[in-house]
Amino acid sequence: MSLRRFALIILPLATAPAATLAQTFRTDASTPGTAFSPGVKGQPIPAVTIDRGEYSVGVPKALELSRGSSLRGVAGGLEADTFNWKTRNNSARAGTLDYLRQSRNQNANLYITANIRGLVEPDPASPGNQRFYDTSIATLASLAADWVRYTNHIVPTYRQGQTITDARDQAILNSLTWSSAVPGDNFDKLLPATEAAVPKVKYWEIGNEPRVGLSNSYRVTNSYTFYAPPRLPDATHKTDFVERYTALTSAMRAEDPTIEVGPALQWLSAVTEQEIVDSILRRQPDGSFLPVDFLAYHPYQKMNEQTTPAGIESFLRNVYNDHLNKVNHIHDRIAIAGRDPNSIALVASEHNVSNHPSNDTINEAQMAHALGNTETLFSFARLGIRDAHYWIWPAHRYDGTEYPVFLAGEKLRDHMGDTLVNVAASEFDNLHLYTTRDSKSGEISLWGLNFDDDTATTRSTPFTNVGGRGKITLSVLGALAGPTSLSSANLASDMFGGPSHMVDWTTTDLTGTRLDNLQLNFPSATITLLTIEKWRQMSLPGDVNVDGFVNSVDLALITTNNNQNEKNWWQGDVTGDGIVDAADSGIVNANNGAALGTKWNVQAGNWSTAANWQPAAVPNGTGVAASLVSSITAARTITTTSQVTLGTLSFDNVSTYDVAGTGSVRMQATANGGGTARIYVVQGDQKISVPLLVTSSSVADIAAGASLRLNNVTTGANRTLTKSGAGALTIAGTQVHGTGAAITIAGGTLNLNTNAAASGAANLTINANAALNVAARQNFANLNVGAAGRVTLLAGGTNVINTRTLSIASGGKLDLKNNFMVVTDGVKGVAVAGGQYTALTGEVQRGHNGGAWDGGGIITTMPGAPAGLTTIAIADAEETGYAGSTFGGISVATGDILLMYTYAGDANLDGFISGDDYSTIDFNVGTSAFGYAKGDFNYDGLVSGDDYSTIDFNFVAQGASFSVSGTADIGVVTAVPEPAACGFAVLAAALPTTVARRRRRKAQVM
């Protein structure tokens, strides 16, 4: 989800003097922009909040905002350095597994803070306080290592009820005290057998704020902080941080070397803190560097200290500058320590623009705070911060009042995207503007933050190159009545004047508005959001009014808007080209009668459970429609243990649905198997892991940017599976195809990662009218490449096609790369008038295109071919001696046509040039029996001196022999020029054949 590394990102800003700031903010939507991490919208869920009843509303609200971002738990803040994850400090609070579940459910990266100080117990000498009773490095390193083993090994490996044979794993589970006599305090240690898996924990903070003591916040009577040599310990700084950091990270990475670790600091403002971080950043005495994958810091700001509108306005304008200074300071410390600042990610694991004491106070309840936090997140995006966590409750902890910062957070979660396209955010201007894009959905958003307490601003904000667009919505977060000020607020019940709901979003539909001359008004002290949805395929192509059916109503809408421009998909622009025309009505006609059907309505579960569907009925029957849309928030598995029959199956979610289990999915439109069944994938990377049985001819319509992976496919006799749409279909498992079965690629890409007939008859016909990528040995009945078709055998020498027939239309291409092909019922072809070849040799000649290898027909895109070193050779089995033997791992017989990537001049297709090949060209020169295997190596219809030049040069330049087994990677060759190559035929005639065969060292094999 989040990006691993970021360099410092500073986009161009509007920095003109105030008098010239009212300039146009123009956004070119085609600009690539700068990616940022969605993790900056994260939230913390530390254990200190979970176990208290009054937080039962506030914490779930915070979790709502974390979807697709990041989380911080189990313990967070200073409490982490007193926390024993195994015992939960003997209080009734959720166990670690529940945090892993939240990470899964919210599709959010989880950060866990490991205890680096010690374990606590009640202090008998000071009632109400606690004390450290064990601060040993061995204890804490073991505790942290066990935590990593639990989250990243035990939970992924075992389920409830399973026998655990590893003694250490059982001992760790036995040590977990996650239940008590307190009602409701009974938390799982392992997942039930049927529950979806949880992610491992990659990010681990080591301790928290090492320069801060625990005596006040957590009443630890023997609290201490850290020092770094050469400074000596004193009454406050008692322990060497680097010693503990080294021990913990070593023990943790021994359990899982893929985890990332880093310290959690304030922000290096104090000399003592700089000394501590320097001690773990710099080269150690043994010459090594300690692992510091990220540096977590806490850039609290103190807008709460501003008491006047002018002071708040000035503060808001400079939020970015403050964060920039902090980031630069941290980068400077990293560089001073001898490391590349861009090699260490930054994580703002605690931040709050009004400082953390403002939570659940009037400061947080006001618009100023919402503006400040939003500006903070855009600052993090601009600065390349990987993840960030708002500290700590964006909604009131017990009555759930949705503060303006929470309302802003909902829109940021849904519409901030992951790419900054345009920025105008000057410290001299009260209006800051940001344009963002979501790389998955294509949505473009314009954000306007007006920091002015009482003055609205109008600004020209045109968009260009938006392309096909959908709905346009303008939303404004501000006062519901009257003008908005920085002090406009939603007050909780424990605040004077509360509870109240005075601030919320108001929306206006601007669909159809021209964007190239757009001008917007930004009211005072508000957040304005303009969203431009990308045109998208409907869940049912042709369902113009999105009522779940394709029928006459949709055709009527197209008729009404026929031949009109600037229309959206719900007005009839089904193709997304902005015009309603015959192409749109054609799609509706092709899908007429399709229905969306029953909708999946939970996260994960069993297909056969009626309660998992809306309405509560299991979709299973001939012609029945099932819809997997919109309910999941992360990758989820739908389990089926029996055969499910459907006429239509729709996927429409950015997250992955995986239909898995021991059952199967049968696509059957009518009782007799006639008609057309349909699979629609509108968005996301979707999977059907159970066998897919194509009983009725079926269409897999996959939209651009989407994909579908099938792990097992059976196609009935005389049935066709058609791949349409611009997306990708991948067949990755067992294939069984009946007599007369076909796959037609009408659009997008089909990836064949397994053999269409690994056993049994080769029945499948491929009609490639778009892209086909072959990543395995293939046995076809027929391969037909259409005019718009492009068939590519992925490089490697093992992706061999064996087909009865091969046809390639004008414009079509088959890229053999460095592989083989056998056509059993093909015609090799002969030379005719003008040096043109017929049949399959003619297809190679077309692809050869004078040596450029960029024509239509059969080509290779390997780099050695345009240089003249390598080629596609074609011959029949008998003239090369392969009849009755194997070629490319395939048994061949007389009459079979063989094609191979080899050295130009290798006439007998044995993978190298030798005296045997010279004998062939010598025998055939001047005769009429032309063809590659007779010596026409340049495909000009003649055997001539040019062909001698080819074999002479390549005999010297060739490297290792190409394998003809079809089971080994035959490499990528590039020519190494040989100055003495000219006229080598004369020299070769004087050499023994054995010597000539050995001289194969002048090419590089990569």
Short mmCIF file of C-alpha atoms in Angstrom, two decimals, residues 618-931:
data_model
loop_
_atom_site.label_atom_id
_atom_site.label_comp_id
_atom_site.label_asym_id
_atom_site.label_seq_id
_atom_site.Cartn_x
_atom_site.Cartn_y
_atom_site.Cartn_z
CA VAL A 618 -27.41 -17.48 -2.26
CA PRO A 619 -26.83 -16.89 -6.00
CA ASN A 620 -26.57 -20.35 -7.53
CA GLY A 621 -28.40 -21.50 -10.64
CA THR A 622 -28.48 -21.40 -14.41
CA GLY A 623 -28.53 -17.79 -15.62
CA VAL A 624 -28.30 -16.41 -12.06
CA ALA A 625 -26.28 -13.22 -11.51
CA ALA A 626 -23.89 -12.56 -8.61
CA SER A 627 -22.26 -9.22 -7.89
CA LEU A 628 -19.03 -8.82 -5.92
CA VAL A 629 -18.95 -5.06 -5.48
CA SER A 630 -18.26 -2.36 -2.95
CA SER A 631 -18.40 -4.22 0.36
CA ILE A 632 -14.76 -5.10 1.00
CA THR A 633 -12.07 -2.72 2.27
CA ALA A 634 -9.05 -4.98 1.61
CA ALA A 635 -8.27 -8.22 -0.19
CA ARG A 636 -10.85 -10.82 0.87
CA THR A 637 -11.57 -14.49 0.23
CA ILE A 638 -15.02 -15.87 -0.60
CA THR A 639 -15.02 -19.58 0.11
CA THR A 640 -17.07 -22.09 -1.83
CA THR A 641 -17.09 -25.80 -0.97
CA SER A 642 -19.47 -26.89 -3.74
CA GLN A 643 -20.24 -26.07 -7.34
CA VAL A 644 -21.81 -22.65 -7.97
CA THR A 645 -23.65 -22.09 -11.25
CA LEU A 646 -23.99 -18.56 -12.63
CA GLY A 647 -24.98 -16.73 -15.78
CA THR A 648 -23.28 -13.47 -14.78
CA LEU A 649 -20.49 -12.73 -12.30
CA SER A 650 -19.47 -9.11 -11.69
CA PHE A 651 -16.40 -7.76 -9.84
CA ASP A 652 -16.29 -4.06 -8.98
CA ASN A 653 -13.91 -3.11 -6.17
CA VAL A 654 -10.36 -1.74 -6.02
CA SER A 655 -9.58 -4.50 -3.52
CA THR A 656 -9.22 -8.14 -4.54
CA TYR A 657 -11.99 -10.68 -4.27
CA ASP A 658 -10.66 -14.25 -4.39
CA VAL A 659 -13.27 -16.96 -4.98
CA ALA A 660 -11.45 -19.93 -3.42
CA GLY A 661 -12.07 -23.22 -1.67
CA THR A 662 -12.83 -26.78 -2.72
CA GLY A 663 -15.81 -26.01 -4.97
CA SER A 664 -16.06 -24.61 -8.50
CA VAL A 665 -17.82 -21.92 -10.54
CA ARG A 666 -19.82 -23.01 -13.58
CA MET A 667 -20.74 -20.34 -16.15
CA GLN A 668 -24.02 -21.44 -17.72
CA ALA A 669 -26.50 -19.02 -19.25
CA THR A 670 -29.29 -21.42 -20.24
CA ALA A 671 -30.41 -24.92 -19.33
CA ASN A 672 -28.96 -26.47 -22.49
CA GLY A 673 -25.69 -24.54 -22.23
CA GLY A 674 -26.61 -22.14 -25.01
CA GLY A 675 -26.58 -18.36 -24.82
CA THR A 676 -23.72 -16.32 -23.44
CA ALA A 677 -22.54 -16.19 -19.85
CA ARG A 678 -20.58 -13.14 -18.69
CA ILE A 679 -17.85 -12.22 -16.24
CA TYR A 680 -17.36 -8.49 -15.70
CA VAL A 681 -14.33 -6.96 -13.96
CA VAL A 682 -14.78 -3.22 -13.63
CA GLN A 683 -11.83 -2.49 -11.35
CA GLY A 684 -9.26 -4.18 -9.14
CA ASP A 685 -7.12 -7.30 -9.49
CA GLN A 686 -9.63 -10.11 -9.07
CA LYS A 687 -9.20 -13.88 -8.72
CA ILE A 688 -11.17 -17.07 -9.25
CA SER A 689 -8.99 -19.70 -7.61
CA VAL A 690 -11.51 -22.54 -7.80
CA PRO A 691 -12.03 -24.31 -11.17
CA LEU A 692 -13.97 -22.22 -13.70
CA LEU A 693 -16.19 -24.38 -15.89
CA VAL A 694 -17.22 -22.73 -19.17
CA THR A 695 -20.40 -24.65 -19.94
CA SER A 696 -21.96 -21.83 -21.97
CA SER A 697 -19.81 -19.69 -24.23
CA SER A 698 -18.67 -16.86 -21.99
CA VAL A 699 -17.35 -13.33 -22.22
CA ALA A 700 -14.78 -12.04 -19.72
CA ASP A 701 -15.13 -8.25 -20.00
CA ILE A 702 -12.24 -6.66 -18.08
CA ALA A 703 -11.97 -2.89 -17.92
CA ALA A 704 -8.76 -0.93 -18.45
CA GLY A 705 -6.47 -1.13 -15.43
CA ALA A 706 -8.31 -4.17 -14.03
CA SER A 707 -7.36 -7.83 -14.14
CA LEU A 708 -8.75 -11.30 -13.56
CA ARG A 709 -6.67 -14.36 -12.64
CA LEU A 710 -8.03 -17.85 -13.25
CA ASN A 711 -6.24 -20.75 -11.60
CA ASN A 712 -8.14 -23.59 -13.30
CA VAL A 713 -10.19 -23.47 -16.50
CA THR A 714 -12.30 -26.11 -18.23
CA THR A 715 -13.96 -25.15 -21.52
CA GLY A 716 -16.73 -27.35 -22.85
CA ALA A 717 -16.81 -28.77 -26.36
CA ASN A 718 -17.55 -26.13 -29.01
CA ARG A 719 -17.65 -23.39 -26.37
CA THR A 720 -15.77 -20.09 -26.65
CA LEU A 721 -14.30 -17.94 -23.91
CA THR A 722 -14.01 -14.39 -25.22
CA LYS A 723 -11.67 -11.90 -23.56
CA SER A 724 -12.94 -8.34 -24.11
CA GLY A 725 -12.18 -4.98 -22.55
CA ALA A 726 -8.78 -3.27 -22.21
CA GLY A 727 -7.75 -5.10 -19.00
CA ALA A 728 -5.82 -8.35 -18.52
CA LEU A 729 -6.95 -11.97 -18.11
CA THR A 730 -4.38 -14.43 -16.78
CA ILE A 731 -4.80 -18.21 -16.87
CA ALA A 732 -2.31 -19.54 -14.35
CA GLY A 733 -3.33 -23.13 -13.59
CA THR A 734 -4.69 -26.33 -15.08
CA GLN A 735 -6.49 -26.06 -18.43
CA VAL A 736 -8.85 -28.59 -20.00
CA HIS A 737 -10.53 -27.76 -23.31
CA GLY A 738 -13.10 -29.85 -25.14
CA THR A 739 -13.21 -30.54 -28.86
CA GLY A 740 -13.85 -27.34 -30.79
CA ALA A 741 -13.17 -25.09 -27.78
CA ALA A 742 -11.79 -21.63 -28.46
CA ILE A 743 -10.46 -18.56 -26.72
CA THR A 744 -10.98 -15.30 -28.59
CA ILE A 745 -9.01 -12.26 -27.48
CA ALA A 746 -11.16 -9.35 -28.61
CA GLY A 747 -9.46 -6.69 -26.50
CA GLY A 748 -6.81 -6.09 -23.86
CA THR A 749 -4.41 -8.87 -22.91
CA LEU A 750 -4.56 -12.62 -22.29
CA ASN A 751 -1.64 -14.12 -20.34
CA LEU A 752 -1.30 -17.88 -20.77
CA ASN A 753 0.97 -18.99 -17.94
CA THR A 754 0.20 -22.70 -18.31
CA ASN A 755 -0.17 -25.18 -21.17
CA ALA A 756 -3.57 -25.26 -22.86
CA ALA A 757 -3.11 -29.02 -23.37
CA ALA A 758 -0.45 -30.32 -21.03
CA SER A 759 -2.14 -33.71 -21.24
CA GLY A 760 -4.76 -35.08 -23.58
CA ALA A 761 -5.79 -33.68 -26.96
CA ALA A 762 -4.78 -30.22 -28.13
CA ASN A 763 -8.32 -28.98 -28.79
CA LEU A 764 -8.05 -25.26 -28.15
CA THR A 765 -8.15 -22.67 -30.92
CA ILE A 766 -6.76 -19.24 -30.09
CA ASN A 767 -8.12 -16.28 -32.04
CA ALA A 768 -5.78 -13.43 -31.09
CA ASN A 769 -7.33 -10.12 -32.11
CA ALA A 770 -5.47 -8.29 -29.31
CA ALA A 771 -2.48 -9.16 -27.10
CA LEU A 772 -1.56 -12.73 -26.13
CA ASN A 773 1.46 -13.34 -23.89
CA VAL A 774 2.68 -16.94 -23.79
CA ALA A 775 4.65 -17.82 -20.66
CA ALA A 776 4.68 -21.62 -20.94
CA ARG A 777 4.91 -24.46 -23.43
CA GLN A 778 1.67 -24.50 -25.42
CA ASN A 779 -0.20 -27.15 -27.43
CA PHE A 780 -2.92 -25.58 -29.59
CA ALA A 781 -5.29 -26.92 -32.19
CA ASN A 782 -5.06 -23.67 -34.15
CA LEU A 783 -3.52 -20.24 -33.65
CA ASN A 784 -5.09 -17.39 -35.61
CA VAL A 785 -3.55 -13.94 -35.26
CA GLY A 786 -5.89 -11.16 -36.35
CA ALA A 787 -5.00 -7.84 -37.94
CA ALA A 788 -4.84 -6.17 -34.52
CA GLY A 789 -3.33 -9.20 -32.81
CA ARG A 790 0.05 -9.37 -31.11
CA VAL A 791 1.23 -12.76 -29.84
CA THR A 792 4.40 -12.71 -27.73
CA LEU A 793 6.29 -15.72 -26.43
CA LEU A 794 8.09 -14.43 -23.36
CA ALA A 795 11.86 -14.72 -23.65
CA GLY A 796 13.61 -17.73 -22.16
CA GLY A 797 13.78 -20.47 -24.77
CA THR A 798 11.24 -22.66 -22.99
CA ASN A 799 7.97 -21.09 -24.16
CA VAL A 800 7.36 -23.32 -27.16
CA ILE A 801 4.18 -23.30 -29.26
CA ASN A 802 3.06 -26.52 -30.93
CA THR A 803 0.02 -25.90 -33.12
CA ARG A 804 -1.67 -27.71 -35.97
CA THR A 805 -2.26 -24.54 -37.99
CA LEU A 806 -1.05 -20.96 -37.88
CA SER A 807 -2.58 -17.98 -39.68
CA ILE A 808 -1.54 -14.33 -39.36
CA ALA A 809 -3.65 -11.57 -40.88
CA SER A 810 -2.06 -8.52 -42.44
CA GLY A 811 -1.04 -6.28 -39.54
CA GLY A 812 -0.83 -9.10 -37.03
CA LYS A 813 2.44 -10.08 -35.38
CA LEU A 814 3.82 -13.15 -33.67
CA ASP A 815 6.96 -12.35 -31.65
CA LEU A 816 8.86 -15.60 -31.14
CA LYS A 817 11.65 -13.85 -29.17
CA ASN A 818 14.24 -16.60 -28.39
CA ASN A 819 11.87 -19.56 -28.50
CA PHE A 820 10.58 -22.31 -30.80
CA MET A 821 7.44 -23.12 -32.76
CA VAL A 822 6.20 -26.26 -34.48
CA VAL A 823 3.31 -26.13 -36.99
CA THR A 824 2.27 -29.69 -37.73
CA ASP A 825 -0.24 -29.04 -40.54
CA GLY A 826 1.42 -25.94 -41.98
CA VAL A 827 2.98 -25.20 -45.34
CA LYS A 828 6.57 -24.02 -45.39
CA GLY A 829 6.20 -22.05 -48.63
CA VAL A 830 8.36 -21.41 -51.68
CA ALA A 831 9.87 -18.40 -53.42
CA VAL A 832 7.80 -16.85 -56.21
CA ALA A 833 8.16 -13.88 -58.52
CA GLY A 834 10.01 -10.91 -57.09
CA GLY A 835 11.68 -12.92 -54.37
CA GLN A 836 8.52 -13.19 -52.31
CA TYR A 837 7.86 -16.30 -50.26
CA THR A 838 4.49 -17.93 -49.74
CA ALA A 839 2.93 -19.52 -46.65
CA LEU A 840 4.87 -19.57 -43.37
CA THR A 841 8.24 -18.58 -44.84
CA GLY A 842 6.42 -15.58 -46.26
CA GLU A 843 5.29 -14.69 -42.73
CA VAL A 844 8.91 -14.79 -41.52
CA GLN A 845 9.98 -12.73 -44.53
CA ARG A 846 7.34 -10.11 -43.70
CA GLY A 847 8.57 -9.94 -40.12
CA HIS A 848 12.25 -9.83 -41.21
CA ASN A 849 11.49 -6.68 -43.24
CA GLY A 850 14.93 -6.30 -44.73
CA GLY A 851 16.66 -7.13 -41.46
CA ALA A 852 14.80 -4.66 -39.21
CA TRP A 853 12.52 -7.38 -37.77
CA ASP A 854 9.73 -4.86 -37.30
CA GLY A 855 7.26 -5.99 -39.97
CA GLY A 856 4.06 -7.94 -39.66
CA GLY A 857 3.98 -11.73 -39.54
CA ILE A 858 6.57 -13.68 -37.53
CA ILE A 859 9.20 -11.54 -35.80
CA THR A 860 11.70 -11.53 -32.97
CA THR A 861 12.41 -8.52 -30.79
CA MET A 862 15.63 -9.96 -29.36
CA PRO A 863 18.46 -7.39 -29.65
CA GLY A 864 20.76 -9.66 -31.69
CA ALA A 865 18.37 -9.88 -34.64
CA PRO A 866 18.45 -6.29 -36.00
CA ALA A 867 22.25 -6.47 -35.69
CA GLY A 868 22.18 -9.43 -38.08
CA LEU A 869 23.68 -11.93 -35.64
CA THR A 870 20.49 -13.87 -34.94
CA THR A 871 17.31 -14.67 -36.80
CA ILE A 872 14.15 -16.74 -36.94
CA ALA A 873 15.02 -19.86 -38.89
CA ILE A 874 12.35 -21.93 -40.62
CA ALA A 875 12.62 -25.41 -42.07
CA ASP A 876 10.68 -28.64 -42.31
CA ALA A 877 11.49 -31.60 -40.12
CA GLU A 878 12.92 -33.83 -42.84
CA GLU A 879 15.39 -31.35 -44.34
CA THR A 880 16.92 -30.67 -40.93
CA GLY A 881 17.00 -34.31 -39.80
CA TYR A 882 14.57 -33.79 -36.92
CA ALA A 883 11.79 -36.00 -38.36
CA GLY A 884 11.15 -38.82 -35.92
CA SER A 885 13.05 -36.98 -33.18
CA THR A 886 12.40 -33.98 -30.94
CA PHE A 887 12.74 -30.28 -31.59
CA GLY A 888 12.26 -27.74 -28.83
CA GLY A 889 11.19 -30.64 -26.65
CA ILE A 890 8.39 -31.61 -29.06
CA SER A 891 8.21 -34.89 -31.00
CA VAL A 892 8.13 -33.98 -34.70
CA ALA A 893 7.38 -35.95 -37.85
CA THR A 894 7.85 -35.59 -41.58
CA GLY A 895 6.00 -32.53 -42.86
CA ASP A 896 6.12 -30.59 -39.59
CA ILE A 897 7.30 -27.01 -39.96
CA LEU A 898 9.95 -25.89 -37.46
CA LEU A 899 10.78 -22.33 -36.42
CA MET A 900 13.62 -21.36 -34.08
CA TYR A 901 15.54 -18.37 -32.83
CA THR A 902 19.18 -19.06 -33.68
CA TYR A 903 22.27 -17.60 -35.33
CA ALA A 904 21.71 -16.30 -38.85
CA GLY A 905 23.49 -18.92 -40.94
CA ASP A 906 22.47 -21.91 -38.82
CA ALA A 907 20.84 -23.70 -41.76
CA ASN A 908 20.12 -27.01 -40.04
CA LEU A 909 18.67 -25.46 -36.85
CA ASP A 910 21.09 -27.16 -34.49
CA GLY A 911 21.87 -23.96 -32.57
CA PHE A 912 25.24 -22.99 -34.02
CA ILE A 913 27.05 -22.40 -37.31
CA SER A 914 29.41 -25.13 -38.50
CA GLY A 915 30.87 -26.68 -41.61
CA ASP A 916 27.57 -28.49 -42.11
CA ASP A 917 25.85 -25.13 -42.69
CA TYR A 918 28.57 -24.11 -45.15
CA SER A 919 27.98 -27.37 -47.01
CA THR A 920 24.27 -26.52 -47.27
CA ILE A 921 24.80 -23.07 -48.75
CA ASP A 922 27.54 -24.34 -51.06
CA PHE A 923 25.23 -27.08 -52.37
CA ASN A 924 22.28 -24.76 -53.01
CA VAL A 925 23.93 -21.63 -54.38
CA GLY A 926 22.72 -20.99 -57.91
CA THR A 927 19.82 -23.45 -57.64
CA SER A 928 16.12 -22.66 -57.53
CA ALA A 929 15.45 -24.53 -54.28
CA PHE A 930 15.37 -21.50 -52.05
CA GLY A 931 14.38 -21.07 -48.41
#
